[in-house]
């Protein structure tokens, strides 16, 4: 078993981010509820504990607490925000409610260099604060290690007991030296060897999946995207032929994509894949539909229908694998705001398990997208799958404004392939997050050779983004835009004009539809 750090989750917004930062430091980490009894933790031999932040105040009756035995367990501990306040309260420090809560950036001043927590952190740096209570005095054995203008004790430590705490959030990128502080805690305070790699995650997950599934059958819908590919590969490593993957070709993929991903799944990853050619069926259902939301709904229904029919052919299937990532988990925790302000109904296979009475296997639930990519690489997935751009479930149907026909799909596929080829070849740094072509129904007059043309406008979209939630348009070099434009109008029949989309999200969305 790897050296494991447990994050006690007191309801933090950032518990997963803490876990991910710890894994980045080469230490295996899991999140457990704040009230996990010490006996349960002790059985797993924690190498260190991190107490997360949380929305409550320790000054209020009924604030979430940890098992008393944890404090005296002798395990190295790091409290963050609420976690610091709880530790402080439990060791007998004095806390007050601030007149004005401290939110956002603050200058952190390191005041103590005797302990290793701030090794390598400059005397002054930016830290991210988010608290309404503050520690004002400390009991014997504890020293104040850092402060901000508003927070007298922004970090504290007891070197004998290896108990440390910080009021700021070391896990967020806005805290300049947050990673160093976490690394110091893990290596210098807790003495961990920091040699954990994704390979260990693979071994662990395989063991868990095997134990859960036993001899049952499992099914997985492959979209060609990185998440479902990684999830399926991991499950296949665990249970081999008991997993059946279904790849529904709805005809809305990009140029050569269906062949490429299917080839990779079968030949490289040795997945057991049933491929269903549903291209005609999807096109028929989409015929004459130009409302984008209707397109999404039709595609979603058709997909479920085709998939269900295929699943019914597998006797005794009990589980469905889904490539749900941690950001999907957070988003689904706030259903009210999403449902209230739905902009687009995102099509994934979300509705499948309830309808089919299947239990879910979600091996990527604790991971972020870039961790999934790393996991994919550890599993030997080819670069064209691991590095694939996010691609909407309804595919090119939402990148064609208006009616979706085979002819229009052909035009878009050809234009889109040029956009991707040119941008890939340009070796941009930073590489845009997503880049594609959109076929608009706008027609305008042009001249080609000596003749008049009356053809379509194609829009190019290239964005930079962290997560697709917000985006900026990529500042592509003009020469590159020029090459893309010239190639599309010359090589793709039916297109005589190119526009580059220079809107951010918000107010625009990433996809046009
Ligand atoms: P929008 O257009 O909503 O897109 O700004 C944000 C990100 O989500 C992708 N997208 C989808 N992803 N199923 C998906 O899995 C969908 O139905 C879907 N629609 C949009 C989009 O490509 C962008 O990365």
Coordinates of C-alpha atoms and ligand atoms in Angstrom, one line a residue:
X1 CA 0.0 0.0 0.0
X2 CA 1.4 3.5 -0.9
X3 CA 2.0 6.1 1.8
X4 CA -1.4 7.7 2.0
X5 CA -2.4 11.2 3.0
X6 CA -6.0 11.6 4.0
X7 CA -7.8 14.9 3.5
X8 CA -10.6 15.3 6.1
X9 CA -13.3 17.1 4.2
X10 CA -15.1 19.8 6.2
X11 CA -17.2 20.8 3.3
X12 CA -14.5 22.7 1.4
X13 CA -15.0 24.0 -2.1
X14 CA -11.4 22.9 -2.7
X15 CA -11.1 19.5 -1.1
X16 CA -10.4 17.8 -4.5
X17 CA -8.0 20.5 -5.4
X18 CA -6.0 19.8 -2.2
X19 CA -6.0 16.1 -3.1
X20 CA -4.8 16.8 -6.6
X21 CA -2.0 19.1 -5.4
X22 CA -0.8 16.4 -3.0
X23 CA -0.9 13.8 -5.8
X24 CA 1.1 16.2 -8.0
X25 CA 3.7 16.1 -5.3
X26 CA 4.0 12.3 -5.8
X27 CA 2.0 11.4 -2.7
X28 CA -1.1 9.3 -2.9
X29 CA -4.1 11.0 -1.4
X30 CA -7.7 10.3 -0.6
X31 CA -10.6 12.4 0.7
X32 CA -12.7 11.2 3.6
X33 CA -15.6 12.8 5.5
X34 CA -14.5 15.0 8.4
X35 CA -16.2 12.7 10.9
X36 CA -14.4 9.5 9.9
X37 CA -13.5 7.8 13.2
X38 CA -9.8 7.5 14.1
X39 CA -10.1 3.7 14.2
X40 CA -11.1 3.7 10.5
X41 CA -8.2 6.0 9.6
X42 CA -5.7 4.1 11.7
X43 CA -6.5 0.9 10.0
X44 CA -5.2 2.5 6.8
X45 CA -2.1 3.8 8.4
X46 CA -2.2 7.4 7.4
X47 CA 1.1 9.0 6.6
X48 CA -0.3 12.5 7.2
X49 CA -3.6 14.2 7.6
X50 CA -4.9 17.4 6.0
X51 CA -7.9 19.2 7.5
X52 CA -9.7 21.0 4.7
X53 CA -11.4 24.3 4.8
X54 CA -15.2 24.5 5.2
X55 CA -18.1 27.0 5.3
X56 CA -18.7 26.8 9.0
X57 CA -17.3 28.8 12.0
X58 CA -15.7 27.0 14.9
X59 CA -17.1 29.7 17.1
X60 CA -20.7 28.5 16.4
X61 CA -22.4 25.7 18.3
X62 CA -22.5 22.5 16.4
X63 CA -19.5 23.2 14.1
X64 CA -18.2 20.1 12.4
X65 CA -15.5 18.4 14.4
X66 CA -13.2 15.5 14.0
X67 CA -12.8 12.5 16.2
X68 CA -10.9 13.6 19.4
X69 CA -8.4 10.8 19.1
X70 CA -7.1 12.2 15.8
X71 CA -5.4 15.2 17.5
X72 CA -3.3 12.9 19.8
X73 CA -2.6 10.3 17.1
X74 CA 0.9 11.6 16.5
X75 CA 0.2 11.7 12.7
X76 CA 1.6 14.8 11.1
X77 CA -1.2 17.2 10.4
X78 CA -1.8 20.3 8.2
X79 CA -4.9 22.4 8.8
X80 CA -6.1 24.7 6.0
X81 CA -8.5 27.6 6.7
X82 CA -11.4 26.0 8.7
X83 CA -9.0 23.2 9.4
X84 CA -6.6 25.6 11.0
X85 CA -9.3 27.2 13.1
X86 CA -10.4 23.8 14.3
X87 CA -6.9 22.7 15.2
X88 CA -6.3 26.0 16.9
X89 CA -9.5 25.8 18.9
X90 CA -8.8 22.2 19.9
X91 CA -5.3 22.9 21.2
X92 CA -6.5 25.9 23.2
X93 CA -5.7 28.9 21.0
X94 CA -7.9 32.0 21.0
X95 CA -10.1 32.8 18.0
X96 CA -12.2 35.8 17.2
X97 CA -14.7 36.7 14.6
X98 CA -13.2 39.4 12.4
X99 CA -15.1 42.7 11.9
X100 CA -14.5 42.4 8.2
X101 CA -13.9 39.0 6.7
X102 CA -10.8 38.6 4.6
X103 CA -11.4 37.4 1.1
X104 CA -9.1 37.3 -1.9
X105 CA -5.4 38.2 -2.3
X106 CA -3.3 39.3 0.6
X107 CA 0.4 39.7 1.2
X108 CA 1.7 36.9 3.3
X109 CA 4.7 37.8 5.4
X110 CA 6.8 34.9 6.7
X111 CA 7.8 35.6 10.3
X112 CA 9.5 32.4 11.4
X113 CA 12.2 30.5 9.7
X114 CA 12.9 27.9 12.4
X115 CA 10.4 25.5 11.1
X116 CA 10.5 24.1 7.5
X117 CA 7.0 25.0 6.4
X118 CA 8.0 28.2 4.6
X119 CA 11.4 27.0 3.3
X120 CA 11.9 28.5 -0.2
X121 CA 9.0 30.9 0.2
X122 CA 10.1 34.6 0.0
X123 CA 9.5 36.9 3.0
X124 CA 6.6 38.4 1.2
X125 CA 4.3 36.7 -1.3
X126 CA 0.7 36.7 -2.5
X127 CA -1.7 34.3 -0.7
X128 CA -5.4 33.7 -1.2
X129 CA -7.5 34.2 1.9
X130 CA -11.1 33.4 2.6
X131 CA -12.1 33.5 6.2
X132 CA -14.3 35.3 8.7
X133 CA -12.6 34.1 11.9
X134 CA -9.0 34.4 12.9
X135 CA -6.6 33.0 15.4
X136 CA -5.3 35.7 17.7
X137 CA -3.1 33.9 20.3
X138 CA -1.5 30.5 20.6
X139 CA -0.9 28.1 23.5
X140 CA 2.6 26.8 24.5
X141 CA 4.4 24.8 22.0
X142 CA 2.8 26.6 19.0
X143 CA 4.4 29.5 17.2
X144 CA 3.0 31.9 14.7
X145 CA 4.8 31.5 11.4
X146 CA 3.3 34.1 9.1
X147 CA 0.8 36.9 9.0
X148 CA -1.1 39.2 6.7
X149 CA -2.1 42.8 7.3
X150 CA -5.5 41.6 8.6
X151 CA -4.6 38.2 10.0
X152 CA -2.1 38.2 12.8
X153 CA -1.6 34.4 12.7
X154 CA -1.9 33.3 9.1
X155 CA 0.1 30.2 9.8
X156 CA 1.0 28.3 13.0
X157 CA 3.1 25.3 13.9
X158 CA 4.1 22.9 16.6
X159 CA 7.4 21.3 15.4
X160 CA 7.4 18.7 18.2
X161 CA 3.9 17.4 17.4
X162 CA 4.3 18.0 13.7
X163 CA 1.1 19.9 13.7
X164 CA 0.9 22.8 11.3
X165 CA -1.8 25.0 9.9
X166 CA -2.3 27.8 7.4
X167 CA -5.2 30.3 7.2
X168 CA -4.6 30.9 3.5
X169 CA -5.4 28.4 0.7
X170 CA -2.1 26.8 -0.5
X171 CA -4.0 24.7 -3.0
X172 CA -5.3 27.5 -5.3
X173 CA -3.1 28.9 -8.1
X174 CA -3.6 32.4 -6.8
X175 CA -1.4 31.5 -3.8
X176 CA 2.0 32.1 -5.3
X177 CA 4.0 29.6 -3.2
X178 CA 1.2 27.3 -2.2
X179 CA 2.8 24.3 -3.8
X180 CA 6.0 24.9 -2.0
X181 CA 4.2 25.1 1.3
X182 CA 2.4 21.8 0.6
X183 CA 5.7 20.2 -0.6
X184 CA 7.4 21.3 2.6
X185 CA 4.7 19.8 4.7
X186 CA 4.8 16.5 2.9
X187 CA 8.6 16.1 2.6
X188 CA 10.1 18.1 5.5
X189 CA 7.4 17.8 8.1
X190 CA 5.8 14.4 7.4
X191 CA 9.0 12.9 5.8
X192 CA 7.2 11.3 2.9
X193 CA 9.2 9.9 0.0
X194 CA 7.0 11.4 -2.7
X195 CA 7.5 8.6 -5.2
X196 CA 3.9 7.8 -6.0
X197 CA 3.0 7.8 -9.6
X198 CA -0.2 7.4 -11.8
X199 CA 0.9 3.7 -12.1
X200 CA 0.0 3.2 -8.5
X201 CA -3.5 4.7 -9.1
X202 CA -3.8 2.2 -12.0
X203 CA -3.0 -0.7 -9.7
X204 CA -5.3 0.4 -7.0
X205 CA -8.2 1.0 -9.3
X206 CA -7.8 -2.3 -11.0
X207 CA -8.0 -4.1 -7.7
X208 CA -11.1 -2.2 -6.6
X209 CA -12.9 -2.7 -9.9
X210 CA -12.1 -6.5 -9.8
X211 CA -13.4 -6.8 -6.3
X212 CA -16.6 -4.9 -7.1
X213 CA -17.5 -6.5 -10.4
X214 CA -16.6 -10.2 -9.6
X215 CA -17.8 -12.3 -12.5
X216 CA -20.5 -9.8 -13.8
X217 CA -20.7 -8.2 -17.2
X218 CA -20.0 -4.5 -17.8
X219 CA -20.8 -2.2 -20.6
X220 CA -19.3 1.1 -21.7
X221 CA -20.2 3.7 -24.4
X222 CA -17.2 5.0 -26.2
X223 CA -17.4 8.4 -27.7
X224 CA -13.9 8.7 -29.0
X225 CA -13.2 11.3 -26.3
X226 CA -10.4 10.9 -23.8
X227 CA -12.5 10.3 -20.7
X228 CA -14.5 7.3 -21.9
X229 CA -11.4 5.9 -23.6
X230 CA -9.4 6.1 -20.4
X231 CA -12.2 4.8 -18.2
X232 CA -12.8 1.8 -20.6
X233 CA -9.1 1.0 -20.8
X234 CA -8.8 1.0 -17.1
X235 CA -11.8 -1.3 -16.6
X236 CA -10.6 -3.6 -19.4
X237 CA -7.3 -4.0 -17.6
X238 CA -9.2 -5.1 -14.6
X239 CA -11.8 -7.4 -16.1
X240 CA -10.8 -8.0 -19.7
X241 CA -13.5 -9.7 -21.8
X242 CA -16.2 -9.1 -19.2
X243 CA -16.3 -5.5 -20.6
X244 CA -18.1 -4.8 -23.8
X245 CA -17.6 -1.3 -25.3
X246 CA -20.2 0.1 -27.7
X247 CA -19.1 2.7 -30.2
X248 CA -22.1 4.4 -31.9
X249 CA -21.1 6.1 -35.1
X250 CA -23.7 8.8 -35.5
X251 CA -22.0 10.2 -38.5
X252 CA -21.4 13.5 -36.8
X253 CA -17.7 13.0 -36.1
X254 CA -14.9 14.8 -37.7
X255 CA -13.0 13.7 -40.8
X256 CA -11.6 10.1 -40.5
X257 CA -12.4 10.2 -36.8
X258 CA -14.6 7.1 -36.5
X259 CA -12.0 4.9 -38.3
X260 CA -9.1 6.4 -36.3
X261 CA -10.7 5.9 -32.8
X262 CA -12.1 2.5 -33.6
X263 CA -8.7 1.4 -34.9
X264 CA -7.0 2.7 -31.8
X265 CA -9.6 1.0 -29.5
X266 CA -9.3 -2.3 -31.2
X267 CA -5.7 -2.7 -32.3
X268 CA -3.8 -0.6 -29.7
X269 CA -5.9 -0.9 -26.7
X270 CA -7.4 -4.4 -27.4
X271 CA -10.8 -3.3 -26.2
X272 CA -13.8 -5.5 -27.0
X273 CA -15.8 -3.0 -29.1
X274 CA -19.1 -3.4 -30.9
X275 CA -19.3 -0.7 -33.5
X276 CA -22.7 0.4 -34.7
X277 CA -23.1 2.3 -37.9
X278 CA -26.1 4.5 -37.1
X279 CA -25.2 7.3 -39.5
X280 CA -28.3 7.0 -41.7
X281 CA -30.6 6.7 -38.8
X282 CA -29.3 9.9 -37.2
X283 CA -29.4 11.8 -40.4
X284 CA -32.9 10.8 -41.1
X285 CA -34.0 11.9 -37.7
X286 CA -32.2 15.2 -38.0
X287 CA -33.6 15.9 -41.5
X288 CA -35.3 19.4 -41.6
X289 CA -34.4 20.2 -38.0
X290 CA -32.6 23.5 -37.6
X291 CA -33.3 24.4 -34.0
X292 CA -30.1 23.6 -32.0
X293 CA -31.9 22.5 -28.9
X294 CA -34.1 20.1 -30.8
X295 CA -31.0 18.7 -32.5
X296 CA -29.4 18.0 -29.2
X297 CA -32.5 16.3 -27.9
X298 CA -33.0 14.1 -30.9
X299 CA -29.3 13.0 -30.9
X300 CA -29.5 12.3 -27.1
X301 CA -32.6 10.1 -27.5
X302 CA -31.3 8.3 -30.6
X303 CA -28.1 7.6 -28.8
X304 CA -29.8 6.1 -25.8
X305 CA -32.1 4.1 -28.0
X306 CA -29.3 2.6 -30.0
X307 CA -27.1 2.0 -27.0
X308 CA -29.9 0.3 -25.0
X309 CA -30.7 -2.0 -27.8
X310 CA -27.1 -3.1 -28.0
X311 CA -26.9 -3.5 -24.2
X312 CA -30.0 -5.8 -24.3
X313 CA -28.0 -8.2 -26.4
X314 CA -25.5 -8.8 -23.6
X315 CA -26.9 -11.3 -21.1
X316 CA -26.6 -10.4 -17.4
X317 CA -25.0 -7.0 -17.8
X318 CA -25.0 -5.3 -14.4
X319 CA -22.6 -2.3 -14.6
X320 CA -22.1 0.8 -16.8
X321 CA -18.7 2.5 -17.0
X322 CA -18.8 6.3 -17.2
X323 CA -15.9 8.6 -17.6
X324 CA -17.3 11.2 -15.1
X325 CA -14.6 13.6 -14.0
X326 CA -14.4 15.5 -10.8
X327 CA -15.5 18.8 -12.4
X328 CA -18.7 17.0 -13.6
X329 CA -19.2 15.9 -10.0
X330 CA -19.0 19.5 -8.7
X331 CA -21.3 20.8 -11.4
X332 CA -23.9 18.2 -10.7
X333 CA -23.8 19.2 -7.0
X334 CA -25.4 22.5 -7.9
X335 CA -28.4 21.3 -9.9
X336 CA -30.6 24.3 -8.9
X337 CA -28.6 26.9 -10.6
X338 CA -27.9 24.7 -13.7
X339 CA -31.5 23.7 -14.2
X340 CA -32.7 27.2 -13.6
X341 CA -30.4 28.7 -16.2
X342 CA -29.9 26.1 -18.8
X343 CA -28.2 27.4 -21.8
X344 CA -27.7 24.1 -23.7
X345 CA -28.7 20.6 -22.8
X346 CA -25.3 18.9 -22.8
X347 CA -25.5 15.5 -24.3
X348 CA -23.5 12.8 -22.6
X349 CA -24.8 9.4 -21.6
X350 CA -26.0 10.8 -18.3
X351 CA -29.5 9.5 -18.5
X352 CA -28.5 5.9 -19.3
X353 CA -28.1 4.2 -15.9
X354 CA -31.5 5.1 -14.4
X355 CA -33.3 4.0 -17.5
X356 CA -31.4 0.7 -17.8
X357 CA -31.2 -0.2 -14.1
X358 CA -27.4 -0.5 -14.3
X359 CA -25.0 0.3 -11.5
X360 CA -22.3 2.9 -12.3
X361 CA -18.6 2.4 -12.3
X362 CA -16.9 5.8 -12.4
X363 CA -13.2 5.2 -12.1
X364 CA -12.2 8.8 -12.9
X365 CA -14.5 10.6 -10.4
X366 CA -11.7 12.0 -8.3
X367 CA -9.6 13.2 -11.2
X368 CA -9.2 16.4 -13.2
X369 CA -8.9 16.5 -16.9
X370 CA -5.1 16.8 -17.0
X371 CA -4.8 13.9 -14.5
X372 CA -7.0 11.8 -16.8
X373 CA -4.6 12.6 -19.6
X374 CA -1.7 11.5 -17.4
X375 CA -3.6 8.4 -16.5
X376 CA -4.2 7.7 -20.2
X377 CA -0.5 8.0 -20.9
X378 CA 0.3 5.6 -18.0
X379 CA -2.2 3.2 -19.6
X380 CA -0.4 3.5 -23.0
X381 CA -3.2 5.3 -24.8
X382 CA -2.0 6.9 -28.1
X383 CA -1.3 10.6 -28.3
X384 CA -4.2 11.3 -30.7
X385 CA -6.7 10.1 -28.0
X386 CA -4.9 11.4 -24.9
X387 CA -4.5 14.9 -26.5
X388 CA -7.9 15.0 -28.2
X389 CA -9.7 18.3 -28.0
X390 CA -13.0 18.4 -26.1
X391 CA -15.7 17.6 -28.6
X392 CA -19.4 17.9 -28.0
X393 CA -21.5 14.8 -27.8
X394 CA -23.8 16.0 -30.6
X395 CA -20.7 16.5 -32.7
X396 CA -20.8 18.4 -35.9
X397 CA -24.6 18.7 -35.8
X398 CA -24.1 21.7 -33.4
X399 CA -21.4 23.2 -35.6
X400 CA -23.7 23.4 -38.6
X401 CA -26.1 26.3 -38.3
X402 CA -29.3 25.1 -39.8
X403 CA -30.2 21.9 -41.4
X404 CA -27.8 18.9 -41.1
X405 CA -27.3 17.1 -44.4
X406 CA -24.6 14.7 -45.6
X407 CA -23.5 17.3 -48.1
X408 CA -23.1 20.0 -45.5
X409 CA -21.4 17.6 -43.1
X410 CA -18.9 16.9 -45.9
X411 CA -18.2 20.7 -46.3
X412 CA -17.7 21.2 -42.6
X413 CA -15.5 18.1 -42.2
X414 CA -13.2 19.3 -45.0
X415 CA -12.9 22.8 -43.6
X416 CA -12.5 21.6 -40.0
X417 CA -9.7 19.2 -41.0
X418 CA -7.8 22.2 -42.5
X419 CA -8.2 24.3 -39.4
X420 CA -6.9 21.5 -37.3
X421 CA -4.0 20.5 -39.6
X422 CA -2.8 24.1 -39.8
X423 CA -3.1 24.9 -36.1
X424 CA -1.4 21.6 -35.1
X425 CA 1.4 22.3 -37.6
X426 CA 2.0 25.8 -36.3
X427 CA 3.3 24.5 -32.9
X428 CA 1.7 27.4 -31.0
X429 CA 2.5 28.1 -27.4
X430 CA 0.2 28.2 -25.6
X431 CA -1.7 25.7 -27.7
X432 CA -5.3 26.7 -28.0
X433 CA -7.7 24.6 -26.0
X434 CA -10.2 24.0 -28.8
X435 CA -10.2 25.0 -32.5
X436 CA -12.6 24.1 -35.2
X437 CA -14.7 25.3 -38.1
X438 CA -18.4 26.2 -38.1
X439 CA -20.6 26.1 -41.2
X440 CA -23.0 29.0 -41.4
X441 CA -26.0 29.3 -43.7
X442 CA -24.9 32.8 -44.6
X443 CA -24.2 33.0 -48.4
X444 CA -22.5 35.8 -50.1
X445 CA -21.2 36.7 -53.5
X446 CA -17.6 36.1 -54.4
X447 CA -15.4 35.8 -57.4
X448 CA -13.3 32.8 -58.4
X449 CA -11.4 32.8 -61.6
X450 CA -13.6 34.9 -63.8
X451 CA -16.8 33.6 -62.4
X452 CA -19.2 34.8 -59.8
X453 CA -19.7 32.5 -56.8
X454 CA -22.5 32.5 -54.3
X455 CA -21.4 30.3 -51.5
X456 CA -21.3 29.8 -47.7
X457 CA -19.4 31.6 -45.0
X458 CA -17.3 29.4 -42.7
X459 CA -16.4 30.7 -39.3
X460 CA -13.2 29.7 -37.4
X461 CA -13.3 29.4 -33.7
X462 CA -10.1 29.0 -31.6
X463 CA -10.1 29.5 -27.9
X464 CA -7.9 29.4 -24.9
X465 CA -9.5 28.1 -21.7
X466 CA -8.9 26.2 -18.5
X467 CA -12.1 24.2 -18.4
X468 CA -14.5 25.4 -21.1
X469 CA -16.5 27.4 -18.6
X470 CA -14.9 30.6 -19.6
X471 CA -12.8 31.3 -22.7
X472 CA -10.9 33.9 -24.6
X473 CA -10.4 33.8 -28.3
X474 CA -6.9 32.7 -29.3
X475 CA -4.7 35.4 -30.8
X476 CA -3.7 33.3 -33.8
X477 CA -0.9 34.7 -35.9
X478 CA -2.3 36.5 -38.9
X479 CA -0.1 34.5 -41.3
X480 CA -1.7 31.3 -39.9
X481 CA -5.2 32.7 -40.2
X482 CA -4.3 33.7 -43.8
X483 CA -3.1 30.1 -44.6
X484 CA -6.3 28.6 -43.1
X485 CA -8.5 31.0 -45.0
X486 CA -6.7 30.5 -48.4
X487 CA -6.7 26.7 -48.1
X488 CA -10.4 26.4 -47.2
X489 CA -11.7 28.7 -50.0
X490 CA -9.4 26.9 -52.4
X491 CA -9.9 23.3 -51.3
X492 CA -13.5 23.2 -50.1
X493 CA -16.2 23.5 -52.6
X494 CA -19.2 25.6 -51.4
X495 CA -17.2 28.0 -49.3
X496 CA -16.1 31.4 -50.5
X497 CA -15.6 33.4 -47.3
X498 CA -14.0 32.9 -43.9
X499 CA -14.5 34.9 -40.7
X500 CA -12.6 34.5 -37.4
X501 CA -14.7 34.6 -34.2
X502 CA -13.3 37.1 -31.8
X503 CA -15.8 36.8 -28.9
X504 CA -15.0 35.6 -25.4
X505 CA -17.2 33.4 -23.3
X506 CA -19.2 34.9 -21.8
X507 CA -21.0 36.6 -23.5
X508 CA -20.7 34.0 -26.4
X509 CA -20.4 30.3 -25.9
X510 CA -17.7 28.1 -27.2
X511 CA -19.8 26.3 -29.7
X512 CA -21.9 28.1 -32.3
X513 CA -25.2 26.5 -32.9
Ligands
LIG1 P1 -20.3 25.9 -24.7 O1 -20.7 25.9 -26.1 O2 -21.4 25.5 -23.8 O3 -19.2 24.8 -24.6 O4 -19.6 27.2 -24.3 C1 -18.4 24.6 -23.4 C2 -17.6 23.3 -23.7 O5 -18.4 22.2 -23.7 C3 -18.3 21.5 -24.9 N1 -19.7 21.0 -25.2 C4 -20.1 19.8 -24.9 N2 -19.4 18.8 -24.3 N3 -21.4 17.4 -24.5 C5 -20.1 17.6 -24.1 O6 -19.5 16.6 -23.6 C6 -22.1 18.4 -25.1 O7 -23.2 18.3 -25.5 C7 -21.4 19.7 -25.3 N4 -21.8 20.9 -25.9 C8 -20.7 21.7 -25.8 C9 -17.8 22.5 -25.9 O8 -17.1 21.9 -27.0 C10 -16.9 23.3 -25.0 O9 -15.6 22.6 -24.8

